[in-house]
Amino acid sequence: MATQFEVNGRKVSVNVQPRMTLADCLRHELKLTGTHVACEHGVCGACTVIMDGEAVRSCLTLAVQAENSKIVTVEGLSPAEGLSPLQQAFKHHHALQCGFCTPGMLTTLHALLSQEPNATEERIRDVISGNICRCTGYVTIVEAALDARSAYQAGSEKA
Amino acid sequence: MKLPDFEYRAPDTLAEAVVLLASSEGARPLAGGQSFLPIMAFRLAEPTMLVDLKKIQELRGIQVSEQGVRIGAMTRWREILDDPRLKAAIPLLPEAIEHVAHYQVRNRGTIGGSLAHADPAAEMPAVALALDAQIEAMGPKGRRMIAAQDLFVGPLMTSLETDEIIVAVHIPAGPSNRRYGFQEFSRRRGDFALAGIALSYDQDAQGRAANIRIAAFSIADTPVRLKAAEAILNGKIVDASTIAAAAAAASGEVDPAGDIHASARYRKALVGTMLTRALERAAADAR
Ligand SMILES: Cc1cc2nc3c(=O)[nH]c(=O)nc-3n(C[C@H](O)[C@H](O)[C@H](O)COP(=O)(O)OP(=O)(O)OC[C@H]3O[C@@H](n4cnc5c(N)ncnc54)[C@H](O)[C@@H]3O)c2cc1C
Ligand code: FES
Ligand code: FES
């Protein structure tokens, strides 16, 4: 099925089987391998992308369901050069070790902080409870998110 | 992991969707996909056609009136949590939905999908029972209302015909003295509960409970009313002694299965504890 949507500000047109998930479409058709895939049934959060401003699991979304939507993947979070404030905060706080969960953490937290720039620590913890990280123990991820809030509060970061 | 092969359609109207569903044996509605895609990934379902309900306006929107609340089937969890009118009209609803899944899943999962999916561990079916909700469904033979207690017939099984679509959920408004309680226990917030309780009752001027409806979930093939516990509380003041008696009755009347997450004995005890906490909250909650 011919399907059109926008990825990281670029219009794309793909011809996919209806059964292809958005995650597979991004990785295999569009070669955007920043979106990671692990459990493939909605449990781990590694595949999170931002769809029309909201964090969603791309393994639980069909590519054909993305028709006419705006998708942002982890690749789309970085500025032309360097790192975004959230990425910078992850680096500063050592909020990643193996990095497998990181794309999902970044997209989830970017969507959250864009909508709720004053999110409390409790809110941040609740939100990333849907993303499994086997390395960090979450503490540094929460610290990074708290630290990055100021960039979103200042309005320089938006989904 | 590849999903089974299917045809994909996204009709604009409810009438078209009904025709599509009736046209083929293996056609199924698709709402948020948050339960259906995992099930397809495991090949527990192999639909030949998915009829995506996303464009159908009639399935959207939340209406709040004197008579109660109407929530369109395609209303997402997130929209329910974000609507301040619902918090005021039926506080049990947002309180329970906060326990449904995680952030990203709540951005796509829908109330209609949850009721049709009929997971015995899900919150919404039990809430529908406790609130005496009516489910509006549409099929080739027309529209009908199904009481929540008649909808759930087994694990992941409902009394809907395969070509029927849930259009909306209707929740009657309670009197101003209605009390609500919700409790569940899960190992991690957002995970399915090991056991949970949703309840409502009306408290009269003397402080006695009437019209009590207690629904337990994650302890049987469907959500169930706890009739023995209800009988103990109806007409009585909800206090420490009636709560203790009701909790003991509740643990006695359920017959849960054990699994890797919790033994049957543990779940039985948990039902009593959850009921105790839900009743304590409801009794203390002077609205
Ligand atoms: C990691 C994870 C954790 C979760 N945790 C919880 C939890 O704690 N509690 C909980 O309640 N749920 C949980 N869920 C499930 C989630 O709430 C689903 O969103 C919900 O159960 C189904 O809604 P959906 O809109 O995604 O439906 P879909 O997945 O699209 O559909 C589910 C079923 O309902 C049918 N259907 C959908 N809409 C209609 C309709 N309008 N009329 C007739 N049939 C219809 C479909 O054909 C399908 O059989 C979890 C899901 C995941 C992935
Ligand atoms: S790969 Fe999508 S949630 Fe795990
Ligand atoms: S950094 Fe390895 S899983 Fe999170």
PDB file of N, CA, C and O and ligand atoms in Angstrom, chain A residues 41-44 57 60, chain B residues 28-38 50 53 59 73-74 77 99-102 105 108-117 119 121-125 160 164-167 184 190-193, ligand 1:
ATOM      1  N   HIS A  41       6.478  -6.370  21.120  1.00  0.00           N
ATOM      2  CA  HIS A  41       5.066  -6.462  21.491  1.00  0.00           C
ATOM      3  C   HIS A  41       4.670  -5.444  22.560  1.00  0.00           C
ATOM      4  O   HIS A  41       3.777  -5.693  23.356  1.00  0.00           O
ATOM      5  N   GLY A  42       5.340  -4.318  22.555  1.00  0.00           N
ATOM      6  CA  GLY A  42       4.828  -3.191  23.330  1.00  0.00           C
ATOM      7  C   GLY A  42       5.295  -3.083  24.764  1.00  0.00           C
ATOM      8  O   GLY A  42       4.832  -2.235  25.503  1.00  0.00           O
ATOM      9  N   VAL A  43       6.235  -3.936  25.184  1.00  0.00           N
ATOM     10  CA  VAL A  43       6.581  -3.968  26.600  1.00  0.00           C
ATOM     11  C   VAL A  43       7.799  -3.111  26.963  1.00  0.00           C
ATOM     12  O   VAL A  43       7.866  -2.570  28.057  1.00  0.00           O
ATOM     13  N   CYS A  44       8.740  -2.947  26.028  1.00  0.00           N
ATOM     14  CA  CYS A  44      10.036  -2.400  26.443  1.00  0.00           C
ATOM     15  C   CYS A  44      10.236  -0.906  26.179  1.00  0.00           C
ATOM     16  O   CYS A  44      11.062  -0.270  26.809  1.00  0.00           O
ATOM     17  N   ARG A  57       4.513   3.753  20.651  1.00  0.00           N
ATOM     18  CA  ARG A  57       5.353   2.592  20.391  1.00  0.00           C
ATOM     19  C   ARG A  57       5.253   2.269  18.896  1.00  0.00           C
ATOM     20  O   ARG A  57       4.173   1.952  18.411  1.00  0.00           O
ATOM     21  N   LEU A  60       3.886  -1.099  17.839  1.00  0.00           N
ATOM     22  CA  LEU A  60       2.440  -1.321  17.988  1.00  0.00           C
ATOM     23  C   LEU A  60       1.645  -0.363  17.109  1.00  0.00           C
ATOM     24  O   LEU A  60       0.494  -0.052  17.365  1.00  0.00           O
TER      25      LEU A  60
ATOM     26  N   ARG B  28     -11.744  -7.793  11.216  1.00  0.00           N
ATOM     27  CA  ARG B  28     -11.828  -7.355  12.618  1.00  0.00           C
ATOM     28  C   ARG B  28     -11.594  -5.850  12.691  1.00  0.00           C
ATOM     29  O   ARG B  28     -10.797  -5.310  11.920  1.00  0.00           O
ATOM     30  N   PRO B  29     -12.222  -5.187  13.676  1.00  0.00           N
ATOM     31  CA  PRO B  29     -11.949  -3.759  13.839  1.00  0.00           C
ATOM     32  C   PRO B  29     -10.556  -3.538  14.444  1.00  0.00           C
ATOM     33  O   PRO B  29     -10.061  -4.365  15.203  1.00  0.00           O
ATOM     34  N   LEU B  30      -9.957  -2.408  14.087  1.00  0.00           N
ATOM     35  CA  LEU B  30      -8.681  -2.002  14.676  1.00  0.00           C
ATOM     36  C   LEU B  30      -8.890  -0.637  15.329  1.00  0.00           C
ATOM     37  O   LEU B  30      -9.351   0.296  14.687  1.00  0.00           O
ATOM     38  N   ALA B  31      -8.575  -0.551  16.619  1.00  0.00           N
ATOM     39  CA  ALA B  31      -8.688   0.738  17.312  1.00  0.00           C
ATOM     40  C   ALA B  31      -7.265   1.255  17.546  1.00  0.00           C
ATOM     41  O   ALA B  31      -6.589   1.645  16.602  1.00  0.00           O
ATOM     42  N   GLY B  32      -6.780   1.226  18.787  1.00  0.00           N
ATOM     43  CA  GLY B  32      -5.414   1.711  19.039  1.00  0.00           C
ATOM     44  C   GLY B  32      -4.345   0.699  18.677  1.00  0.00           C
ATOM     45  O   GLY B  32      -3.166   1.021  18.569  1.00  0.00           O
ATOM     46  N   GLY B  33      -4.752  -0.569  18.526  1.00  0.00           N
ATOM     47  CA  GLY B  33      -3.797  -1.622  18.192  1.00  0.00           C
ATOM     48  C   GLY B  33      -2.904  -2.052  19.345  1.00  0.00           C
ATOM     49  O   GLY B  33      -2.030  -2.896  19.179  1.00  0.00           O
ATOM     50  N   GLN B  34      -3.136  -1.503  20.530  1.00  0.00           N
ATOM     51  CA  GLN B  34      -2.211  -1.738  21.646  1.00  0.00           C
ATOM     52  C   GLN B  34      -2.404  -3.120  22.293  1.00  0.00           C
ATOM     53  O   GLN B  34      -1.526  -3.588  23.030  1.00  0.00           O
ATOM     54  N   SER B  35      -3.524  -3.749  22.011  1.00  0.00           N
ATOM     55  CA  SER B  35      -3.693  -5.145  22.416  1.00  0.00           C
ATOM     56  C   SER B  35      -3.663  -6.059  21.195  1.00  0.00           C
ATOM     57  O   SER B  35      -3.161  -7.180  21.249  1.00  0.00           O
ATOM     58  N   PHE B  36      -4.217  -5.545  20.097  1.00  0.00           N
ATOM     59  CA  PHE B  36      -4.368  -6.403  18.921  1.00  0.00           C
ATOM     60  C   PHE B  36      -3.019  -6.688  18.251  1.00  0.00           C
ATOM     61  O   PHE B  36      -2.764  -7.825  17.829  1.00  0.00           O
ATOM     62  N   LEU B  37      -2.154  -5.694  18.141  1.00  0.00           N
ATOM     63  CA  LEU B  37      -0.869  -5.946  17.486  1.00  0.00           C
ATOM     64  C   LEU B  37      -0.019  -6.964  18.263  1.00  0.00           C
ATOM     65  O   LEU B  37       0.543  -7.880  17.655  1.00  0.00           O
ATOM     66  N   PRO B  38       0.073  -6.862  19.602  1.00  0.00           N
ATOM     67  CA  PRO B  38       0.810  -7.911  20.318  1.00  0.00           C
ATOM     68  C   PRO B  38       0.204  -9.300  20.088  1.00  0.00           C
ATOM     69  O   PRO B  38       0.928 -10.282  19.904  1.00  0.00           O
ATOM     70  N   LEU B  50      -8.163  -5.869   8.463  1.00  0.00           N
ATOM     71  CA  LEU B  50      -8.320  -4.966   9.594  1.00  0.00           C
ATOM     72  C   LEU B  50      -9.071  -3.731   9.137  1.00  0.00           C
ATOM     73  O   LEU B  50      -8.699  -3.100   8.150  1.00  0.00           O
ATOM     74  N   LEU B  53     -10.705   2.012  12.644  1.00  0.00           N
ATOM     75  CA  LEU B  53     -11.832   2.879  12.988  1.00  0.00           C
ATOM     76  C   LEU B  53     -11.421   4.345  13.139  1.00  0.00           C
ATOM     77  O   LEU B  53     -12.221   5.186  13.524  1.00  0.00           O
ATOM     78  N   LEU B  59     -17.387   7.857  16.499  1.00  0.00           N
ATOM     79  CA  LEU B  59     -16.800   7.077  17.595  1.00  0.00           C
ATOM     80  C   LEU B  59     -15.950   7.940  18.524  1.00  0.00           C
ATOM     81  O   LEU B  59     -15.311   7.440  19.433  1.00  0.00           O
ATOM     82  N   ALA B  73     -16.193   5.311  21.547  1.00  0.00           N
ATOM     83  CA  ALA B  73     -15.335   4.129  21.658  1.00  0.00           C
ATOM     84  C   ALA B  73     -13.876   4.419  21.331  1.00  0.00           C
ATOM     85  O   ALA B  73     -12.969   3.831  21.917  1.00  0.00           O
ATOM     86  N   MET B  74     -13.636   5.351  20.401  1.00  0.00           N
ATOM     87  CA  MET B  74     -12.248   5.631  19.985  1.00  0.00           C
ATOM     88  C   MET B  74     -11.562   6.666  20.876  1.00  0.00           C
ATOM     89  O   MET B  74     -10.477   7.146  20.544  1.00  0.00           O
ATOM     90  N   TRP B  77      -7.129   6.645  26.178  1.00  0.00           N
ATOM     91  CA  TRP B  77      -6.919   6.757  27.640  1.00  0.00           C
ATOM     92  C   TRP B  77      -6.477   8.159  27.994  1.00  0.00           C
ATOM     93  O   TRP B  77      -6.918   8.762  28.953  1.00  0.00           O
ATOM     94  N   HIS B  99      -4.129   3.757  36.186  1.00  0.00           N
ATOM     95  CA  HIS B  99      -3.410   2.489  36.357  1.00  0.00           C
ATOM     96  C   HIS B  99      -3.282   1.700  35.065  1.00  0.00           C
ATOM     97  O   HIS B  99      -2.674   0.632  35.051  1.00  0.00           O
ATOM     98  N   VAL B 100      -3.898   2.187  33.979  1.00  0.00           N
ATOM     99  CA  VAL B 100      -3.869   1.432  32.726  1.00  0.00           C
ATOM    100  C   VAL B 100      -2.566   1.693  31.979  1.00  0.00           C
ATOM    101  O   VAL B 100      -2.290   2.808  31.566  1.00  0.00           O
ATOM    102  N   ALA B 101      -1.784   0.675  31.836  1.00  0.00           N
ATOM    103  CA  ALA B 101      -0.597   0.687  30.974  1.00  0.00           C
ATOM    104  C   ALA B 101       0.332   1.874  31.237  1.00  0.00           C
ATOM    105  O   ALA B 101       0.293   2.494  32.293  1.00  0.00           O
ATOM    106  N   HIS B 102       1.180   2.140  30.270  1.00  0.00           N
ATOM    107  CA  HIS B 102       2.199   3.177  30.391  1.00  0.00           C
ATOM    108  C   HIS B 102       1.898   4.338  29.450  1.00  0.00           C
ATOM    109  O   HIS B 102       1.064   4.250  28.561  1.00  0.00           O
ATOM    110  N   VAL B 105       1.483   3.810  25.637  1.00  0.00           N
ATOM    111  CA  VAL B 105       0.321   2.977  25.317  1.00  0.00           C
ATOM    112  C   VAL B 105      -0.965   3.781  25.542  1.00  0.00           C
ATOM    113  O   VAL B 105      -1.929   3.660  24.783  1.00  0.00           O
ATOM    114  N   ARG B 108      -2.356   5.837  22.635  1.00  0.00           N
ATOM    115  CA  ARG B 108      -3.044   5.202  21.495  1.00  0.00           C
ATOM    116  C   ARG B 108      -4.194   4.288  21.909  1.00  0.00           C
ATOM    117  O   ARG B 108      -5.161   4.139  21.168  1.00  0.00           O
ATOM    118  N   GLY B 109      -4.097   3.656  23.051  1.00  0.00           N
ATOM    119  CA  GLY B 109      -5.122   2.700  23.468  1.00  0.00           C
ATOM    120  C   GLY B 109      -6.458   3.391  23.719  1.00  0.00           C
ATOM    121  O   GLY B 109      -6.494   4.520  24.200  1.00  0.00           O
ATOM    122  N   THR B 110      -7.551   2.699  23.400  1.00  0.00           N
ATOM    123  CA  THR B 110      -8.888   3.301  23.498  1.00  0.00           C
ATOM    124  C   THR B 110      -9.781   2.551  24.484  1.00  0.00           C
ATOM    125  O   THR B 110      -9.578   1.372  24.769  1.00  0.00           O
ATOM    126  N   ILE B 111     -10.812   3.254  24.933  1.00  0.00           N
ATOM    127  CA  ILE B 111     -11.764   2.658  25.871  1.00  0.00           C
ATOM    128  C   ILE B 111     -12.582   1.562  25.178  1.00  0.00           C
ATOM    129  O   ILE B 111     -12.823   0.502  25.757  1.00  0.00           O
ATOM    130  N   GLY B 112     -12.968   1.796  23.931  1.00  0.00           N
ATOM    131  CA  GLY B 112     -13.758   0.787  23.206  1.00  0.00           C
ATOM    132  C   GLY B 112     -12.933  -0.462  22.957  1.00  0.00           C
ATOM    133  O   GLY B 112     -13.428  -1.591  23.082  1.00  0.00           O
ATOM    134  N   GLY B 113     -11.661  -0.259  22.610  1.00  0.00           N
ATOM    135  CA  GLY B 113     -10.773  -1.397  22.361  1.00  0.00           C
ATOM    136  C   GLY B 113     -10.600  -2.240  23.608  1.00  0.00           C
ATOM    137  O   GLY B 113     -10.590  -3.466  23.559  1.00  0.00           O
ATOM    138  N   SER B 114     -10.502  -1.586  24.754  1.00  0.00           N
ATOM    139  CA  SER B 114     -10.319  -2.320  25.999  1.00  0.00           C
ATOM    140  C   SER B 114     -11.554  -3.151  26.339  1.00  0.00           C
ATOM    141  O   SER B 114     -11.441  -4.309  26.741  1.00  0.00           O
ATOM    142  N   LEU B 115     -12.735  -2.557  26.148  1.00  0.00           N
ATOM    143  CA  LEU B 115     -13.960  -3.298  26.459  1.00  0.00           C
ATOM    144  C   LEU B 115     -14.137  -4.474  25.503  1.00  0.00           C
ATOM    145  O   LEU B 115     -14.506  -5.576  25.918  1.00  0.00           O
ATOM    146  N   ALA B 116     -13.825  -4.251  24.218  1.00  0.00           N
ATOM    147  CA  ALA B 116     -13.978  -5.332  23.233  1.00  0.00           C
ATOM    148  C   ALA B 116     -12.925  -6.417  23.449  1.00  0.00           C
ATOM    149  O   ALA B 116     -13.192  -7.597  23.223  1.00  0.00           O
ATOM    150  N   HIS B 117     -11.747  -6.006  23.896  1.00  0.00           N
ATOM    151  CA  HIS B 117     -10.669  -6.964  24.120  1.00  0.00           C
ATOM    152  C   HIS B 117     -10.984  -7.857  25.324  1.00  0.00           C
ATOM    153  O   HIS B 117     -10.637  -9.028  25.365  1.00  0.00           O
ATOM    154  N   ASP B 119      -9.937  -8.203  28.434  1.00  0.00           N
ATOM    155  CA  ASP B 119      -8.891  -8.847  29.223  1.00  0.00           C
ATOM    156  C   ASP B 119      -9.366  -8.919  30.676  1.00  0.00           C
ATOM    157  O   ASP B 119      -9.738  -7.895  31.246  1.00  0.00           O
ATOM    158  N   ALA B 121      -7.820  -9.061  33.270  1.00  0.00           N
ATOM    159  CA  ALA B 121      -6.956  -8.304  34.182  1.00  0.00           C
ATOM    160  C   ALA B 121      -7.051  -6.802  33.943  1.00  0.00           C
ATOM    161  O   ALA B 121      -6.404  -6.025  34.638  1.00  0.00           O
ATOM    162  N   ALA B 122      -7.847  -6.384  32.974  1.00  0.00           N
ATOM    163  CA  ALA B 122      -7.918  -4.961  32.632  1.00  0.00           C
ATOM    164  C   ALA B 122      -8.831  -4.203  33.596  1.00  0.00           C
ATOM    165  O   ALA B 122      -9.779  -4.766  34.143  1.00  0.00           O
ATOM    166  N   GLU B 123      -8.539  -2.920  33.767  1.00  0.00           N
ATOM    167  CA  GLU B 123      -9.292  -2.085  34.700  1.00  0.00           C
ATOM    168  C   GLU B 123     -10.678  -1.733  34.175  1.00  0.00           C
ATOM    169  O   GLU B 123     -11.672  -1.777  34.909  1.00  0.00           O
ATOM    170  N   MET B 124     -10.750  -1.330  32.891  1.00  0.00           N
ATOM    171  CA  MET B 124     -11.989  -0.724  32.388  1.00  0.00           C
ATOM    172  C   MET B 124     -13.206  -1.650  32.433  1.00  0.00           C
ATOM    173  O   MET B 124     -14.293  -1.199  32.801  1.00  0.00           O
ATOM    174  N   PRO B 125     -13.064  -2.924  32.099  1.00  0.00           N
ATOM    175  CA  PRO B 125     -14.234  -3.793  32.208  1.00  0.00           C
ATOM    176  C   PRO B 125     -14.800  -3.827  33.633  1.00  0.00           C
ATOM    177  O   PRO B 125     -16.026  -3.784  33.818  1.00  0.00           O
ATOM    178  N   LEU B 160     -20.388  -9.570  21.911  1.00  0.00           N
ATOM    179  CA  LEU B 160     -20.496  -8.868  20.626  1.00  0.00           C
ATOM    180  C   LEU B 160     -20.437  -9.874  19.483  1.00  0.00           C
ATOM    181  O   LEU B 160     -19.678 -10.848  19.548  1.00  0.00           O
ATOM    182  N   GLU B 164     -20.066  -6.596  14.853  1.00  0.00           N
ATOM    183  CA  GLU B 164     -20.575  -5.470  15.635  1.00  0.00           C
ATOM    184  C   GLU B 164     -19.424  -4.588  16.119  1.00  0.00           C
ATOM    185  O   GLU B 164     -18.364  -5.084  16.494  1.00  0.00           O
ATOM    186  N   ILE B 165     -19.692  -3.303  16.145  1.00  0.00           N
ATOM    187  CA  ILE B 165     -18.681  -2.337  16.579  1.00  0.00           C
ATOM    188  C   ILE B 165     -19.195  -1.618  17.821  1.00  0.00           C
ATOM    189  O   ILE B 165     -20.358  -1.206  17.864  1.00  0.00           O
ATOM    190  N   ILE B 166     -18.355  -1.480  18.824  1.00  0.00           N
ATOM    191  CA  ILE B 166     -18.726  -0.658  19.974  1.00  0.00           C
ATOM    192  C   ILE B 166     -18.667   0.794  19.530  1.00  0.00           C
ATOM    193  O   ILE B 166     -17.647   1.244  18.988  1.00  0.00           O
ATOM    194  N   VAL B 167     -19.761   1.514  19.746  1.00  0.00           N
ATOM    195  CA  VAL B 167     -19.845   2.911  19.319  1.00  0.00           C
ATOM    196  C   VAL B 167     -19.473   3.827  20.487  1.00  0.00           C
ATOM    197  O   VAL B 167     -18.735   4.790  20.330  1.00  0.00           O
ATOM    198  N   GLU B 184      -5.804  -1.329  43.235  1.00  0.00           N
ATOM    199  CA  GLU B 184      -5.238  -2.511  42.590  1.00  0.00           C
ATOM    200  C   GLU B 184      -3.815  -2.680  43.064  1.00  0.00           C
ATOM    201  O   GLU B 184      -3.186  -1.740  43.564  1.00  0.00           O
ATOM    202  N   GLY B 190       1.539   0.482  36.104  1.00  0.00           N
ATOM    203  CA  GLY B 190       1.296   0.389  34.666  1.00  0.00           C
ATOM    204  C   GLY B 190       1.182  -1.052  34.187  1.00  0.00           C
ATOM    205  O   GLY B 190       0.646  -1.318  33.128  1.00  0.00           O
ATOM    206  N   ASP B 191       1.695  -1.978  34.967  1.00  0.00           N
ATOM    207  CA  ASP B 191       1.533  -3.384  34.604  1.00  0.00           C
ATOM    208  C   ASP B 191       0.128  -3.843  34.959  1.00  0.00           C
ATOM    209  O   ASP B 191      -0.572  -3.198  35.737  1.00  0.00           O
ATOM    210  N   PHE B 192      -0.256  -4.981  34.384  1.00  0.00           N
ATOM    211  CA  PHE B 192      -1.553  -5.533  34.745  1.00  0.00           C
ATOM    212  C   PHE B 192      -1.541  -5.907  36.226  1.00  0.00           C
ATOM    213  O   PHE B 192      -0.530  -6.353  36.759  1.00  0.00           O
ATOM    214  N   ALA B 193      -2.710  -5.706  36.873  1.00  0.00           N
ATOM    215  CA  ALA B 193      -2.796  -5.940  38.316  1.00  0.00           C
ATOM    216  C   ALA B 193      -2.824  -7.432  38.633  1.00  0.00           C
ATOM    217  O   ALA B 193      -3.282  -8.249  37.836  1.00  0.00           O
TER     218      ALA B 193
HETATM  219  C1  LIG C   1       2.804  -2.938  27.657  1.00  0.00           C
HETATM  220  C2  LIG C   1       1.311  -2.866  27.754  1.00  0.00           C
HETATM  221  C3  LIG C   1       0.719  -2.797  29.004  1.00  0.00           C
HETATM  222  C4  LIG C   1      -0.664  -2.727  29.112  1.00  0.00           C
HETATM  223  N1  LIG C   1      -1.207  -2.638  30.365  1.00  0.00           N
HETATM  224  C5  LIG C   1      -2.533  -2.547  30.495  1.00  0.00           C
HETATM  225  C6  LIG C   1      -3.140  -2.442  31.776  1.00  0.00           C
HETATM  226  O1  LIG C   1      -2.463  -2.386  32.815  1.00  0.00           O
HETATM  227  N2  LIG C   1      -4.482  -2.389  31.843  1.00  0.00           N
HETATM  228  C7  LIG C   1      -5.267  -2.419  30.716  1.00  0.00           C
HETATM  229  O2  LIG C   1      -6.487  -2.347  30.832  1.00  0.00           O
HETATM  230  N3  LIG C   1      -4.737  -2.504  29.494  1.00  0.00           N
HETATM  231  C8  LIG C   1      -3.396  -2.571  29.346  1.00  0.00           C
HETATM  232  N4  LIG C   1      -2.866  -2.669  28.089  1.00  0.00           N
HETATM  233  C9  LIG C   1      -3.775  -2.740  26.938  1.00  0.00           C
HETATM  234  C10 LIG C   1      -4.203  -1.357  26.463  1.00  0.00           C
HETATM  235  O3  LIG C   1      -4.945  -0.685  27.449  1.00  0.00           O
HETATM  236  C11 LIG C   1      -5.015  -1.417  25.170  1.00  0.00           C
HETATM  237  O4  LIG C   1      -4.956  -0.137  24.638  1.00  0.00           O
HETATM  238  C12 LIG C   1      -6.466  -1.797  25.261  1.00  0.00           C
HETATM  239  O5  LIG C   1      -6.681  -2.973  25.956  1.00  0.00           O
HETATM  240  C13 LIG C   1      -7.046  -2.045  23.870  1.00  0.00           C
HETATM  241  O6  LIG C   1      -7.325  -0.893  23.257  1.00  0.00           O
HETATM  242  P1  LIG C   1      -6.905  -0.597  21.755  1.00  0.00           P
HETATM  243  O7  LIG C   1      -7.631   0.633  21.404  1.00  0.00           O
HETATM  244  O8  LIG C   1      -5.453  -0.577  21.631  1.00  0.00           O
HETATM  245  O9  LIG C   1      -7.582  -1.822  20.946  1.00  0.00           O
HETATM  246  P2  LIG C   1      -7.015  -2.759  19.780  1.00  0.00           P
HETATM  247  O10 LIG C   1      -5.758  -3.375  20.193  1.00  0.00           O
HETATM  248  O11 LIG C   1      -7.035  -2.010  18.489  1.00  0.00           O
HETATM  249  O12 LIG C   1      -8.185  -3.828  19.738  1.00  0.00           O
HETATM  250  C14 LIG C   1      -8.346  -4.804  20.750  1.00  0.00           C
HETATM  251  C15 LIG C   1      -9.506  -5.733  20.380  1.00  0.00           C
HETATM  252  O13 LIG C   1     -10.741  -5.034  20.396  1.00  0.00           O
HETATM  253  C16 LIG C   1     -11.377  -5.032  19.133  1.00  0.00           C
HETATM  254  N5  LIG C   1     -11.958  -3.696  18.986  1.00  0.00           N
HETATM  255  C17 LIG C   1     -11.288  -2.513  19.110  1.00  0.00           C
HETATM  256  N6  LIG C   1     -12.144  -1.476  19.050  1.00  0.00           N
HETATM  257  C18 LIG C   1     -13.382  -2.005  18.876  1.00  0.00           C
HETATM  258  C19 LIG C   1     -14.692  -1.434  18.756  1.00  0.00           C
HETATM  259  N7  LIG C   1     -14.895  -0.114  18.811  1.00  0.00           N
HETATM  260  N8  LIG C   1     -15.719  -2.287  18.589  1.00  0.00           N
HETATM  261  C20 LIG C   1     -15.537  -3.628  18.554  1.00  0.00           C
HETATM  262  N9  LIG C   1     -14.330  -4.218  18.674  1.00  0.00           N
HETATM  263  C21 LIG C   1     -13.263  -3.414  18.834  1.00  0.00           C
HETATM  264  C22 LIG C   1     -10.304  -5.387  18.129  1.00  0.00           C
HETATM  265  O14 LIG C   1     -10.850  -6.025  17.013  1.00  0.00           O
HETATM  266  C23 LIG C   1      -9.418  -6.300  18.957  1.00  0.00           C
HETATM  267  O15 LIG C   1      -9.954  -7.596  18.985  1.00  0.00           O
HETATM  268  C24 LIG C   1      -1.486  -2.743  27.930  1.00  0.00           C
HETATM  269  C25 LIG C   1      -0.899  -2.814  26.681  1.00  0.00           C
HETATM  270  C26 LIG C   1       0.497  -2.881  26.573  1.00  0.00           C
HETATM  271  C27 LIG C   1       1.108  -2.968  25.208  1.00  0.00           C
END
